[in-house]
Short mmCIF file of C-alpha atoms and ligand atoms in Angstrom, two decimals:
data_model
loop_
_atom_site.label_atom_id
_atom_site.label_comp_id
_atom_site.label_asym_id
_atom_site.label_seq_id
_atom_site.Cartn_x
_atom_site.Cartn_y
_atom_site.Cartn_z
CA UNK R 1 182.72 3.14 -84.32
CA UNK R 2 186.49 3.81 -83.61
CA UNK R 3 188.88 0.96 -83.40
CA UNK R 4 189.83 0.13 -79.91
CA UNK R 5 187.05 2.20 -78.29
CA UNK R 6 184.18 0.47 -76.43
CA UNK R 7 181.04 1.97 -77.52
CA UNK R 8 178.86 3.65 -74.62
CA UNK R 9 175.19 3.62 -74.74
CA UNK R 10 173.89 6.29 -72.53
CA UNK R 11 170.32 7.24 -71.52
CA UNK R 12 169.25 10.87 -70.45
CA UNK R 13 165.79 10.58 -68.80
CA UNK R 14 165.61 14.33 -68.31
CA UNK R 15 162.76 15.43 -66.09
CA UNK R 16 161.04 12.25 -66.41
CA UNK R 17 160.82 9.40 -63.95
CA UNK R 18 159.62 8.59 -60.38
CA UNK R 19 160.94 6.10 -57.97
CA UNK R 20 158.11 4.01 -59.16
CA UNK R 21 159.79 4.05 -62.58
CA UNK R 22 162.63 1.98 -61.16
CA UNK R 23 161.27 -1.41 -62.80
CA UNK R 24 162.26 0.14 -66.16
CA UNK R 25 165.96 0.41 -64.77
CA UNK R 26 165.57 -3.18 -63.12
CA UNK R 27 164.76 -4.83 -66.69
CA UNK R 28 167.83 -2.78 -68.09
CA UNK R 29 169.98 -4.04 -65.37
CA UNK R 30 168.77 -7.49 -65.68
CA UNK R 31 169.03 -7.62 -69.44
CA UNK R 32 172.74 -6.17 -69.35
CA UNK R 33 174.23 -9.64 -69.39
CA UNK R 34 177.94 -10.50 -69.87
CA UNK R 35 177.45 -10.90 -73.81
CA UNK R 36 176.38 -7.38 -73.93
CA UNK R 37 178.53 -5.79 -71.17
CA UNK R 38 181.62 -7.27 -73.00
CA UNK R 39 180.60 -5.25 -75.99
CA UNK R 40 179.37 -2.08 -74.65
CA UNK R 41 179.13 0.24 -71.51
CA UNK R 42 175.74 1.05 -70.46
CA UNK R 43 174.68 4.38 -68.66
CA UNK R 44 171.39 5.97 -67.69
CA UNK R 45 171.31 9.61 -66.44
CA UNK R 46 168.53 10.01 -64.19
CA UNK R 47 166.75 12.69 -62.52
CA UNK R 48 168.70 13.63 -59.07
CA UNK R 49 165.54 12.39 -57.13
CA UNK R 50 166.15 8.91 -58.50
CA UNK R 51 169.82 8.42 -57.94
CA UNK R 52 169.90 7.32 -54.31
CA UNK R 53 167.30 4.21 -55.10
CA UNK R 54 169.01 3.68 -58.33
CA UNK R 55 172.55 3.55 -57.04
CA UNK R 56 171.58 0.81 -54.60
CA UNK R 57 169.97 -0.94 -57.48
CA UNK R 58 172.80 -1.00 -59.79
CA UNK R 59 175.56 -1.43 -57.10
CA UNK R 60 176.54 -5.09 -58.00
CA UNK R 61 175.84 -4.56 -61.84
CA UNK R 62 178.23 -3.43 -64.58
CA UNK R 63 175.28 -1.05 -65.69
CA UNK R 64 176.16 2.72 -64.48
CA UNK R 65 174.11 5.41 -63.51
CA UNK R 66 174.52 9.35 -63.83
CA UNK R 67 173.27 12.82 -63.40
CA UNK R 68 172.21 15.21 -65.91
CA UNK R 69 174.12 18.31 -64.32
CA UNK R 70 175.83 19.48 -61.39
CA UNK R 71 177.29 22.67 -59.67
CA UNK R 72 180.89 23.75 -60.41
CA UNK R 73 181.61 23.77 -56.68
CA UNK R 74 181.96 20.82 -54.54
CA UNK R 75 179.91 22.37 -51.57
CA UNK R 76 178.83 25.59 -49.80
CA UNK R 77 176.05 28.26 -50.28
CA UNK R 78 174.31 27.42 -53.54
CA UNK R 79 170.77 26.74 -52.39
CA UNK R 80 168.96 24.26 -54.63
CA UNK R 81 172.15 23.09 -56.30
CA UNK R 82 173.63 19.51 -56.45
CA UNK R 83 177.40 18.86 -56.18
CA UNK R 84 179.40 16.11 -57.86
CA UNK R 85 180.27 14.75 -54.47
CA UNK R 86 176.43 14.19 -53.56
CA UNK R 87 175.98 12.58 -57.14
CA UNK R 88 178.98 10.16 -56.42
CA UNK R 89 177.73 9.62 -52.98
CA UNK R 90 174.35 7.97 -54.56
CA UNK R 91 176.54 5.58 -56.64
CA UNK R 92 176.69 7.59 -59.81
CA UNK R 93 179.49 7.58 -61.80
CA UNK R 94 179.02 10.11 -64.71
CA UNK R 95 177.44 13.66 -65.31
CA UNK R 96 175.92 15.13 -68.36
CA UNK R 97 177.09 18.78 -68.71
CA UNK R 98 176.14 21.35 -71.27
CA UNK R 99 173.09 19.53 -72.57
CA UNK R 100 171.30 21.95 -75.15
CA UNK R 101 168.38 22.08 -72.93
CA UNK R 102 170.68 23.49 -70.02
CA UNK R 103 172.27 25.75 -72.23
CA UNK R 104 168.79 27.28 -73.57
CA UNK R 105 166.77 26.90 -70.39
CA UNK R 106 169.43 28.28 -67.91
CA UNK R 107 171.64 30.28 -70.28
CA UNK R 108 174.77 28.13 -69.53
CA UNK R 109 177.68 29.51 -71.43
CA UNK R 110 180.61 27.42 -72.81
CA UNK R 111 182.77 28.61 -69.93
CA UNK R 112 180.27 27.62 -67.21
CA UNK R 113 179.99 23.98 -69.04
CA UNK R 114 183.74 23.79 -68.75
CA UNK R 115 183.87 24.64 -65.07
CA UNK R 116 181.33 21.82 -64.35
CA UNK R 117 183.14 19.30 -66.57
CA UNK R 118 186.48 20.21 -64.70
CA UNK R 119 184.77 19.43 -61.53
CA UNK R 120 183.30 16.41 -62.64
CA UNK R 121 186.67 15.30 -64.21
CA UNK R 122 188.73 16.27 -60.79
CA UNK R 123 186.21 14.09 -59.00
CA UNK R 124 187.15 11.11 -60.93
CA UNK R 125 183.83 10.80 -62.82
CA UNK R 126 182.94 10.70 -66.47
CA UNK R 127 181.86 14.13 -68.02
CA UNK R 128 179.65 13.77 -71.06
CA UNK R 129 179.98 17.21 -72.59
CA UNK R 130 177.17 17.99 -75.19
CA UNK R 131 177.66 20.26 -78.14
CA UNK R 132 175.56 20.84 -81.22
CA UNK R 133 174.14 23.21 -83.82
CA UNK R 134 170.67 24.80 -83.98
CA UNK R 135 168.52 24.39 -87.10
CA UNK R 136 169.32 28.09 -88.11
CA UNK R 137 173.06 27.45 -87.78
CA UNK R 138 172.82 24.21 -89.82
CA UNK R 139 170.76 26.21 -92.73
CA UNK R 140 173.61 28.80 -92.45
CA UNK R 141 176.04 26.25 -93.14
CA UNK R 142 178.16 27.22 -90.02
CA UNK R 143 177.72 23.58 -88.21
CA UNK R 144 181.28 22.74 -87.96
CA UNK R 145 182.20 26.47 -86.77
CA UNK R 146 179.64 25.89 -84.05
CA UNK R 147 181.29 22.68 -82.94
CA UNK R 148 184.82 23.85 -83.10
CA UNK R 149 183.84 26.89 -80.92
CA UNK R 150 182.04 24.80 -78.43
CA UNK R 151 184.67 22.14 -78.11
CA UNK R 152 187.39 24.66 -77.43
CA UNK R 153 185.06 26.53 -74.85
CA UNK R 154 183.47 23.65 -73.21
CA UNK R 155 186.19 20.86 -72.77
CA UNK R 156 188.79 21.12 -70.26
CA UNK R 157 192.39 20.90 -71.01
CA UNK R 158 192.85 17.62 -68.97
CA UNK R 159 190.74 14.75 -68.17
CA UNK R 160 192.45 14.58 -64.61
CA UNK R 161 191.10 11.44 -62.66
CA UNK R 162 188.10 11.12 -65.02
CA UNK R 163 186.99 10.37 -68.44
CA UNK R 164 185.92 13.15 -71.11
CA UNK R 165 182.91 12.12 -73.44
CA UNK R 166 181.80 14.28 -76.32
CA UNK R 167 178.27 13.97 -77.44
CA UNK R 168 177.35 15.66 -80.55
CA UNK R 169 173.72 16.40 -80.46
CA UNK R 170 172.11 18.51 -83.31
CA UNK R 171 169.61 20.47 -81.40
CA UNK R 172 167.05 20.23 -84.27
CA UNK R 173 167.34 16.35 -83.94
CA UNK R 174 166.59 16.21 -80.21
CA UNK R 175 163.10 14.80 -79.65
CA UNK R 176 161.90 15.68 -83.20
CA UNK R 177 162.28 12.35 -85.02
CA UNK R 178 164.68 13.87 -87.31
CA UNK R 179 168.20 12.81 -87.79
CA UNK R 180 171.01 14.21 -89.96
CA UNK R 181 172.11 11.81 -92.89
CA UNK R 182 174.69 9.36 -92.32
CA UNK R 183 176.96 11.36 -94.19
CA UNK R 184 176.44 14.41 -92.18
CA UNK R 185 177.02 12.68 -89.05
CA UNK R 186 180.21 11.10 -90.44
CA UNK R 187 181.57 14.67 -91.65
CA UNK R 188 180.67 16.04 -88.05
CA UNK R 189 182.39 13.22 -86.08
CA UNK R 190 185.43 13.24 -88.37
CA UNK R 191 185.87 16.91 -87.60
CA UNK R 192 185.38 16.43 -83.87
CA UNK R 193 187.95 13.66 -83.79
CA UNK R 194 190.40 15.82 -85.71
CA UNK R 195 189.90 18.60 -83.21
CA UNK R 196 190.51 16.40 -80.44
CA UNK R 197 193.67 14.99 -81.86
CA UNK R 198 195.00 18.56 -82.57
CA UNK R 199 194.30 19.53 -79.12
CA UNK R 200 195.21 16.31 -77.14
CA UNK R 201 197.46 14.57 -79.60
CA UNK R 202 197.22 10.54 -79.72
CA UNK R 203 194.80 10.73 -76.53
CA UNK R 204 192.44 12.50 -78.78
CA UNK R 205 191.92 9.21 -80.41
CA UNK R 206 190.76 7.51 -77.42
CA UNK R 207 187.93 9.97 -76.38
CA UNK R 208 184.30 8.43 -77.02
CA UNK R 209 182.30 10.49 -79.32
CA UNK R 210 178.61 9.93 -79.10
CA UNK R 211 175.83 10.85 -81.24
CA UNK R 212 172.49 12.06 -79.92
CA UNK R 213 169.24 13.18 -81.56
CA UNK R 214 166.32 10.93 -82.34
CA UNK R 215 168.13 7.71 -81.74
CA UNK R 216 165.64 4.81 -81.99
CA UNK R 217 165.75 0.86 -82.24
CA UNK R 218 165.21 1.24 -85.99
CA UNK R 219 167.77 3.66 -86.78
CA UNK R 220 170.54 2.64 -84.14
CA UNK R 221 172.54 0.13 -86.47
CA UNK R 222 173.09 2.70 -89.06
CA UNK R 223 173.99 5.66 -86.87
CA UNK R 224 176.14 3.40 -84.57
CA UNK R 225 178.04 1.81 -87.68
CA UNK R 226 179.30 5.28 -88.82
CA UNK R 227 183.01 5.96 -88.41
CA UNK R 228 183.96 7.81 -85.18
CA UNK R 229 180.51 7.10 -83.53
CA UNK R 230 181.47 5.42 -80.34
CA UNK R 231 177.76 5.18 -79.01
CA UNK R 232 174.68 7.28 -78.50
CA UNK R 233 173.11 9.66 -76.06
CA UNK R 234 169.39 8.94 -75.96
CA UNK R 235 166.53 10.91 -74.66
CA UNK R 236 163.18 9.62 -75.28
CA UNK R 237 163.96 6.08 -76.29
CA UNK R 238 165.77 5.34 -73.07
CA UNK R 239 162.67 5.73 -70.92
CA UNK R 240 161.62 2.21 -71.90
CA UNK R 241 163.60 -0.63 -71.42
CA UNK R 242 162.48 -2.42 -74.38
CA UNK R 243 163.53 0.47 -76.76
CA UNK R 244 166.74 1.22 -74.66
CA UNK R 245 167.76 -2.40 -75.03
CA UNK R 246 166.76 -2.37 -78.66
CA UNK R 247 169.29 0.12 -79.34
CA UNK R 248 172.00 -1.72 -77.44
CA UNK R 249 171.18 -4.55 -79.71
CA UNK R 250 172.59 -2.69 -82.43
CA UNK R 251 175.97 -3.80 -81.27
C1 PEP V 301 168.59 14.28 -75.66
O1 PEP V 301 168.03 15.21 -75.26
O2 PEP V 301 170.00 13.96 -75.39
C2 PEP V 301 168.26 13.46 -76.87
C3 PEP V 301 169.11 12.89 -77.50
O3 PEP V 301 166.90 13.39 -76.93
P1 PEP V 301 166.08 12.29 -78.04
O4 PEP V 301 166.70 11.03 -78.04
O5 PEP V 301 164.53 12.35 -77.23
O6 PEP V 301 166.11 13.07 -79.34
#
């Protein structure tokens, strides 16, 4: 936690979910009561194919929906791509950029991630910018160097009309059931906070820093209680309302 920052609990459904899975979202929305929404922000980043229906679904709720990627341009000859404007048109207000699975599967570079984030922010949306080291980099002791490079390359110079959120997701912890120790998470987040303050001055103290990687109801309280951890980005455990709400209950 960081004093003065409202935590964000964000789900990432990845390539999972059909419009028939909307029932899980309905439970999340209905359970996101004023007592909870006063304490945390809740967001679920869905496959593009669910955004239209989900947008109608959360329209009168404090629950937010988002996408998991976008194109850096707002329109044009980019067959198969989706723009931020299209995402916003569905009622979504956030986009994950630079998730490690996109960096690996699609070879996205820091520069490409920054360009996408810039477009998201320009459009007034929240850009959740993901960074994190591989197992090999961790074993070599280069975690903080990797984070420094990814932060300076992937985070735009200005939030413009939107909100920058940074998600630290050690790649070796994603979907594996493994998590870093609380001490390691604390060290990484303290480092990221210092980097943000160096770059953005006092504003760096207001940027939400999420932890992601095998967050579950059973470990959420410990992870979310760490200094400078302002919420979570959750893959597997965000697919079921019971698990996702169990993580929210850590607050
Ligand atoms: C993710 O991919 O963003 C993630 C954190 O996945 P999981 O929670 O399944 O480890």
